Amino acid sequence: HVQLVESGGGSVQVGGSLRLSCVASVDTIGRYCMGWFRQIPDKEREWVAASASIGPTFYADSVRGRFTISRDRAKEKDVYLQMNNLKPEDTAKYYCAYGTRAAGERCSKITISYTSWGQGTQVTVS
């Protein structure tokens, strides 16, 4: 059973920062990825970043150098997204996601690879 709850969204000026949090209740074991996606109305959900349970982090080109994904040291499945130098095109609803992965497999950028999702948190940059 997996439950994800996001928070930390809001309205911010261009160039500002926000930190999103995702509290995860996960009772599965094994390798996994925690990902962040975002979506604007009438558009497909877009991958933003991911963190592997054992291994590196991954970023979309559009956010690399501005966003940082990290995981809580104590509750390793809790994940954060620090967003700096925000731009109007970052405006979207942001979703946390959980998915399993095989040994040696990179975290996926596609939504169907993630089996559990949070309810989302809105970020507006203007």
Tab-separated table of N, CA, C and O in Angstrom, residues 25-105:
chain	number	residue	atom	x	y	z
A	25	SER	N	3.827	7.179	2.581
A	25	SER	CA	3.538	6.021	3.424
A	25	SER	C	3.623	4.810	2.516
A	25	SER	O	2.729	4.577	1.698
A	26	VAL	N	4.734	4.085	2.643
A	26	VAL	CA	4.996	2.986	1.717
A	26	VAL	C	5.388	1.768	2.523
A	26	VAL	O	6.337	1.829	3.298
A	27	ASP	N	4.691	0.675	2.323
A	27	ASP	CA	5.031	-0.536	3.061
A	27	ASP	C	5.598	-1.622	2.155
A	27	ASP	O	5.622	-2.792	2.521
A	28	THR	N	6.053	-1.224	0.976
A	28	THR	CA	6.699	-2.190	0.095
A	28	THR	C	8.209	-2.134	0.290
A	28	THR	O	8.736	-1.161	0.829
A	29	ILE	N	8.898	-3.154	-0.183
A	29	ILE	CA	10.346	-3.182	-0.086
A	29	ILE	C	10.923	-3.331	-1.482
A	29	ILE	O	10.199	-3.579	-2.445
A	30	GLY	N	12.225	-3.158	-1.579
A	30	GLY	CA	12.860	-3.304	-2.874
A	30	GLY	C	13.239	-1.966	-3.472
A	30	GLY	O	12.987	-0.905	-2.894
A	31	ARG	N	13.841	-2.039	-4.651
A	31	ARG	CA	14.296	-0.827	-5.335
A	31	ARG	C	13.109	-0.039	-5.859
A	31	ARG	O	12.117	-0.598	-6.307
A	32	TYR	N	13.250	1.285	-5.828
A	32	TYR	CA	12.141	2.135	-6.255
A	32	TYR	C	12.684	3.472	-6.736
A	32	TYR	O	13.870	3.782	-6.580
A	33	CYS	N	11.804	4.232	-7.330
A	33	CYS	CA	12.088	5.619	-7.710
A	33	CYS	C	10.991	6.511	-7.150
A	33	CYS	O	9.820	6.145	-7.187
A	34	MET	N	11.373	7.650	-6.653
A	34	MET	CA	10.431	8.711	-6.288
A	34	MET	C	10.578	9.801	-7.334
A	34	MET	O	11.689	10.262	-7.598
A	35	GLY	N	9.478	10.183	-7.928
A	35	GLY	CA	9.538	11.162	-8.996
A	35	GLY	C	8.634	12.359	-8.747
A	35	GLY	O	7.689	12.296	-7.955
A	36	TRP	N	8.971	13.448	-9.430
A	36	TRP	CA	8.105	14.624	-9.478
A	36	TRP	C	7.700	14.854	-10.933
A	36	TRP	O	8.548	14.819	-11.835
A	37	PHE	N	6.429	15.081	-11.131
A	37	PHE	CA	5.871	15.423	-12.433
A	37	PHE	C	5.082	16.718	-12.282
A	37	PHE	O	4.752	17.131	-11.172
A	38	ARG	N	4.767	17.330	-13.400
A	38	ARG	CA	3.911	18.512	-13.369
A	38	ARG	C	2.971	18.500	-14.559
A	38	ARG	O	3.249	17.879	-15.589
A	39	GLN	N	1.866	19.205	-14.406
A	39	GLN	CA	0.849	19.196	-15.461
A	39	GLN	C	0.096	20.516	-15.472
A	39	GLN	O	-0.275	21.040	-14.418
A	40	ILE	N	-0.129	21.027	-16.663
A	40	ILE	CA	-1.004	22.179	-16.843
A	40	ILE	C	-2.253	21.702	-17.572
A	40	ILE	O	-2.221	20.660	-18.236
A	41	PRO	N	-3.360	22.413	-17.453
A	41	PRO	CA	-4.610	21.968	-18.071
A	41	PRO	C	-4.457	21.690	-19.560
A	41	PRO	O	-3.777	22.434	-20.280
A	42	ASP	N	-5.058	20.600	-19.983
A	42	ASP	CA	-5.103	20.183	-21.392
A	42	ASP	C	-3.740	19.766	-21.931
A	42	ASP	O	-3.573	19.650	-23.153
A	43	LYS	N	-2.765	19.543	-21.040
A	43	LYS	CA	-1.458	19.058	-21.471
A	43	LYS	C	-1.150	17.743	-20.772
A	43	LYS	O	-1.697	17.448	-19.707
A	44	GLU	N	-0.246	16.950	-21.366
A	44	GLU	CA	0.155	15.706	-20.723
A	44	GLU	C	1.026	15.996	-19.502
A	44	GLU	O	1.706	17.027	-19.437
A	45	ARG	N	0.992	15.067	-18.580
A	45	ARG	CA	1.820	15.205	-17.390
A	45	ARG	C	3.296	15.102	-17.808
A	45	ARG	O	3.675	14.197	-18.545
A	46	GLU	N	4.105	16.015	-17.308
A	46	GLU	CA	5.507	16.132	-17.711
A	46	GLU	C	6.422	15.725	-16.560
A	46	GLU	O	6.259	16.201	-15.430
A	47	TRP	N	7.389	14.878	-16.871
A	47	TRP	CA	8.358	14.466	-15.867
A	47	TRP	C	9.292	15.628	-15.544
A	47	TRP	O	9.745	16.347	-16.432
A	48	VAL	N	9.618	15.799	-14.250
A	48	VAL	CA	10.475	16.890	-13.800
A	48	VAL	C	11.788	16.365	-13.228
A	48	VAL	O	12.874	16.822	-13.603
A	49	ALA	N	11.689	15.403	-12.315
A	49	ALA	CA	12.889	14.888	-11.661
A	49	ALA	C	12.569	13.556	-11.000
A	49	ALA	O	11.405	13.229	-10.777
A	50	ALA	N	13.629	12.796	-10.685
A	50	ALA	CA	13.435	11.523	-10.000
A	50	ALA	C	14.657	11.201	-9.157
A	50	ALA	O	15.775	11.625	-9.474
A	51	SER	N	14.404	10.426	-8.108
A	51	SER	CA	15.475	9.991	-7.213
A	51	SER	C	15.341	8.493	-7.017
A	51	SER	O	14.288	8.007	-6.602
A	52	ALA	N	16.414	7.769	-7.314
A	52	ALA	CA	16.417	6.329	-7.143
A	52	ALA	C	16.688	5.958	-5.683
A	52	ALA	O	17.389	6.687	-4.981
A	53	SER	N	16.159	4.827	-5.264
A	53	SER	CA	16.347	4.381	-3.882
A	53	SER	C	17.830	4.163	-3.582
A	53	SER	O	18.312	4.497	-2.501
A	54	ILE	N	18.536	3.588	-4.550
A	54	ILE	CA	19.992	3.449	-4.424
A	54	ILE	C	20.572	3.947	-5.733
A	54	ILE	O	20.472	3.290	-6.765
A	55	GLY	N	21.130	5.157	-5.682
A	55	GLY	CA	21.648	5.655	-6.936
A	55	GLY	C	21.435	7.131	-7.118
A	55	GLY	O	21.151	7.856	-6.170
A	56	PRO	N	21.568	7.595	-8.340
A	56	PRO	CA	21.589	9.026	-8.608
A	56	PRO	C	20.214	9.664	-8.714
A	56	PRO	O	19.191	8.990	-8.623
A	57	THR	N	20.252	10.968	-8.925
A	57	THR	CA	19.045	11.723	-9.226
A	57	THR	C	19.044	12.082	-10.701
A	57	THR	O	20.087	12.065	-11.363
A	58	PHE	N	17.871	12.391	-11.210
A	58	PHE	CA	17.705	12.675	-12.629
A	58	PHE	C	16.831	13.913	-12.775
A	58	PHE	O	15.900	14.118	-11.985
A	59	TYR	N	17.110	14.711	-13.799
A	59	TYR	CA	16.366	15.954	-14.013
A	59	TYR	C	16.019	16.146	-15.478
A	59	TYR	O	16.793	15.778	-16.365
A	60	ALA	N	14.859	16.745	-15.698
A	60	ALA	CA	14.524	17.196	-17.039
A	60	ALA	C	15.420	18.370	-17.407
A	60	ALA	O	15.828	19.153	-16.533
A	61	ASP	N	15.724	18.503	-18.682
A	61	ASP	CA	16.602	19.586	-19.131
A	61	ASP	C	16.049	20.957	-18.736
A	61	ASP	O	16.814	21.881	-18.444
A	62	SER	N	14.741	21.076	-18.721
A	62	SER	CA	14.116	22.375	-18.458
A	62	SER	C	14.307	22.861	-17.017
A	62	SER	O	14.133	24.052	-16.742
A	63	VAL	N	14.670	21.956	-16.109
A	63	VAL	CA	14.801	22.348	-14.698
A	63	VAL	C	16.192	22.105	-14.142
A	63	VAL	O	16.493	22.531	-13.022
A	64	ARG	N	17.040	21.421	-14.901
A	64	ARG	CA	18.376	21.103	-14.392
A	64	ARG	C	19.124	22.389	-14.061
A	64	ARG	O	19.145	23.337	-14.826
A	65	GLY	N	19.738	22.408	-12.880
A	65	GLY	CA	20.459	23.589	-12.417
A	65	GLY	C	19.598	24.544	-11.600
A	65	GLY	O	20.128	25.418	-10.907
A	66	ARG	N	18.284	24.372	-11.670
A	66	ARG	CA	17.373	25.223	-10.906
A	66	ARG	C	16.626	24.439	-9.835
A	66	ARG	O	16.333	24.971	-8.758
A	67	PHE	N	16.297	23.197	-10.130
A	67	PHE	CA	15.543	22.362	-9.199
A	67	PHE	C	16.478	21.294	-8.610
A	67	PHE	O	17.376	20.795	-9.296
A	68	THR	N	16.189	20.926	-7.353
A	68	THR	CA	16.944	19.861	-6.704
A	68	THR	C	15.986	18.918	-5.999
A	68	THR	O	15.177	19.353	-5.171
A	69	ILE	N	16.091	17.635	-6.336
A	69	ILE	CA	15.282	16.624	-5.664
A	69	ILE	C	16.140	15.991	-4.571
A	69	ILE	O	17.322	15.733	-4.771
A	70	SER	N	15.543	15.770	-3.421
A	70	SER	CA	16.271	15.158	-2.325
A	70	SER	C	15.317	14.301	-1.506
A	70	SER	O	14.101	14.443	-1.617
A	71	ARG	N	15.890	13.418	-0.708
A	71	ARG	CA	15.069	12.545	0.133
A	71	ARG	C	15.449	12.714	1.588
A	71	ARG	O	16.588	13.013	1.919
A	72	ASP	N	14.475	12.531	2.442
A	72	ASP	CA	14.682	12.668	3.877
A	72	ASP	C	15.633	11.577	4.363
A	72	ASP	O	15.495	10.417	3.982
A	73	ARG	N	16.595	11.943	5.196
A	73	ARG	CA	17.579	10.965	5.660
A	73	ARG	C	16.957	9.916	6.553
A	73	ARG	O	17.355	8.757	6.551
A	74	ALA	N	15.976	10.329	7.345
A	74	ALA	CA	15.349	9.389	8.268
A	74	ALA	C	14.248	8.583	7.587
A	74	ALA	O	14.174	7.363	7.737
A	75	LYS	N	13.395	9.271	6.872
A	75	LYS	CA	12.306	8.608	6.145
A	75	LYS	C	12.626	8.691	4.677
A	75	LYS	O	12.189	9.611	3.977
A	76	GLU	N	13.376	7.746	4.208
A	76	GLU	CA	13.992	7.885	2.886
A	76	GLU	C	13.004	7.978	1.741
A	76	GLU	O	13.366	8.419	0.658
A	77	LYS	N	11.768	7.588	1.943
A	77	LYS	CA	10.804	7.703	0.859
A	77	LYS	C	10.128	9.067	0.832
A	77	LYS	O	9.461	9.384	-0.161
A	78	ASP	N	10.279	9.888	1.878
A	78	ASP	CA	9.810	11.263	1.808
A	78	ASP	C	10.748	12.015	0.867
A	78	ASP	O	11.977	11.913	0.982
A	79	VAL	N	10.180	12.780	-0.037
A	79	VAL	CA	11.001	13.419	-1.062
A	79	VAL	C	10.644	14.890	-1.166
A	79	VAL	O	9.494	15.271	-0.936
A	80	TYR	N	11.638	15.700	-1.499
A	80	TYR	CA	11.460	17.130	-1.612
A	80	TYR	C	11.867	17.599	-2.998
A	80	TYR	O	12.674	16.942	-3.669
A	81	LEU	N	11.343	18.728	-3.377
A	81	LEU	CA	11.760	19.369	-4.620
A	81	LEU	C	12.006	20.844	-4.321
A	81	LEU	O	11.057	21.600	-4.111
A	82	GLN	N	13.272	21.224	-4.255
A	82	GLN	CA	13.644	22.618	-4.071
A	82	GLN	C	13.683	23.278	-5.435
A	82	GLN	O	14.415	22.837	-6.320
A	83	MET	N	12.873	24.307	-5.598
A	83	MET	CA	12.754	24.976	-6.895
A	83	MET	C	13.246	26.415	-6.756
A	83	MET	O	12.641	27.202	-6.011
A	84	ASN	N	14.312	26.742	-7.445
A	84	ASN	CA	14.890	28.085	-7.408
A	84	ASN	C	14.784	28.738	-8.775
A	84	ASN	O	14.594	28.058	-9.789
A	85	ASN	N	14.919	30.054	-8.778
A	85	ASN	CA	14.881	30.814	-10.028
A	85	ASN	C	13.660	30.420	-10.867
A	85	ASN	O	13.771	30.103	-12.055
A	86	LEU	N	12.521	30.450	-10.249
A	86	LEU	CA	11.301	30.006	-10.904
A	86	LEU	C	10.913	30.920	-12.055
A	86	LEU	O	11.108	32.147	-11.996
A	87	LYS	N	10.347	30.304	-13.087
A	87	LYS	CA	9.932	31.008	-14.296
A	87	LYS	C	8.435	30.820	-14.500
A	87	LYS	O	7.857	29.846	-13.995
A	88	PRO	N	7.809	31.709	-15.277
A	88	PRO	CA	6.367	31.540	-15.522
A	88	PRO	C	6.021	30.164	-16.111
A	88	PRO	O	4.967	29.601	-15.797
A	89	GLU	N	6.926	29.609	-16.920
A	89	GLU	CA	6.655	28.311	-17.529
A	89	GLU	C	6.738	27.157	-16.528
A	89	GLU	O	6.430	26.014	-16.869
A	90	ASP	N	7.150	27.431	-15.310
A	90	ASP	CA	7.115	26.414	-14.251
A	90	ASP	C	5.735	26.313	-13.608
A	90	ASP	O	5.497	25.411	-12.789
A	91	THR	N	4.841	27.217	-13.962
A	91	THR	CA	3.490	27.180	-13.412
A	91	THR	C	2.801	25.889	-13.824
A	91	THR	O	2.716	25.558	-15.011
A	92	ALA	N	2.332	25.134	-12.831
A	92	ALA	CA	1.697	23.839	-13.080
A	92	ALA	C	1.257	23.247	-11.748
A	92	ALA	O	1.606	23.764	-10.682
A	93	LYS	N	0.528	22.161	-11.844
A	93	LYS	CA	0.250	21.364	-10.665
A	93	LYS	C	1.325	20.283	-10.598
A	93	LYS	O	1.563	19.585	-11.579
A	94	TYR	N	1.962	20.176	-9.444
A	94	TYR	CA	3.080	19.260	-9.281
A	94	TYR	C	2.642	18.019	-8.508
A	94	TYR	O	1.964	18.120	-7.477
A	95	TYR	N	3.066	16.869	-9.024
A	95	TYR	CA	2.676	15.593	-8.454
A	95	TYR	C	3.910	14.795	-8.039
A	95	TYR	O	4.895	14.724	-8.773
A	96	CYS	N	3.787	14.147	-6.903
A	96	CYS	CA	4.787	13.197	-6.433
A	96	CYS	C	4.346	11.803	-6.888
A	96	CYS	O	3.143	11.505	-6.915
A	97	ALA	N	5.314	10.947	-7.212
A	97	ALA	CA	4.972	9.624	-7.695
A	97	ALA	C	5.972	8.590	-7.188
A	97	ALA	O	7.144	8.902	-6.963
A	98	TYR	N	5.486	7.360	-7.061
A	98	TYR	CA	6.305	6.240	-6.606
A	98	TYR	C	6.207	5.106	-7.627
A	98	TYR	O	5.126	4.786	-8.136
A	99	GLY	N	7.367	4.502	-7.916
A	99	GLY	CA	7.367	3.348	-8.796
A	99	GLY	C	8.537	2.436	-8.485
A	99	GLY	O	9.589	2.911	-8.049
A	100	THR	N	8.369	1.155	-8.706
A	100	THR	CA	9.461	0.216	-8.488
A	100	THR	C	10.375	0.204	-9.707
A	100	THR	O	9.999	0.658	-10.795
A	101	ARG	N	11.576	-0.317	-9.513
A	101	ARG	CA	12.503	-0.428	-10.632
A	101	ARG	C	13.378	-1.653	-10.444
A	101	ARG	O	13.571	-2.130	-9.326
A	102	ALA	N	13.908	-2.148	-11.535
A	102	ALA	CA	14.790	-3.304	-11.487
A	102	ALA	C	16.216	-2.853	-11.189
A	102	ALA	O	16.565	-1.685	-11.368
A	103	ALA	N	17.041	-3.792	-10.745
A	103	ALA	CA	18.438	-3.492	-10.458
A	103	ALA	C	19.107	-2.942	-11.709
A	103	ALA	O	18.942	-3.475	-12.815
A	104	GLY	N	19.821	-1.847	-11.542
A	104	GLY	CA	20.541	-1.256	-12.660
A	104	GLY	C	19.700	-0.413	-13.589
A	104	GLY	O	20.217	0.197	-14.524
A	105	GLU	N	18.410	-0.359	-13.332
A	105	GLU	CA	17.507	0.396	-14.214
A	105	GLU	C	17.457	1.844	-13.771
A	105	GLU	O	17.368	2.144	-12.585
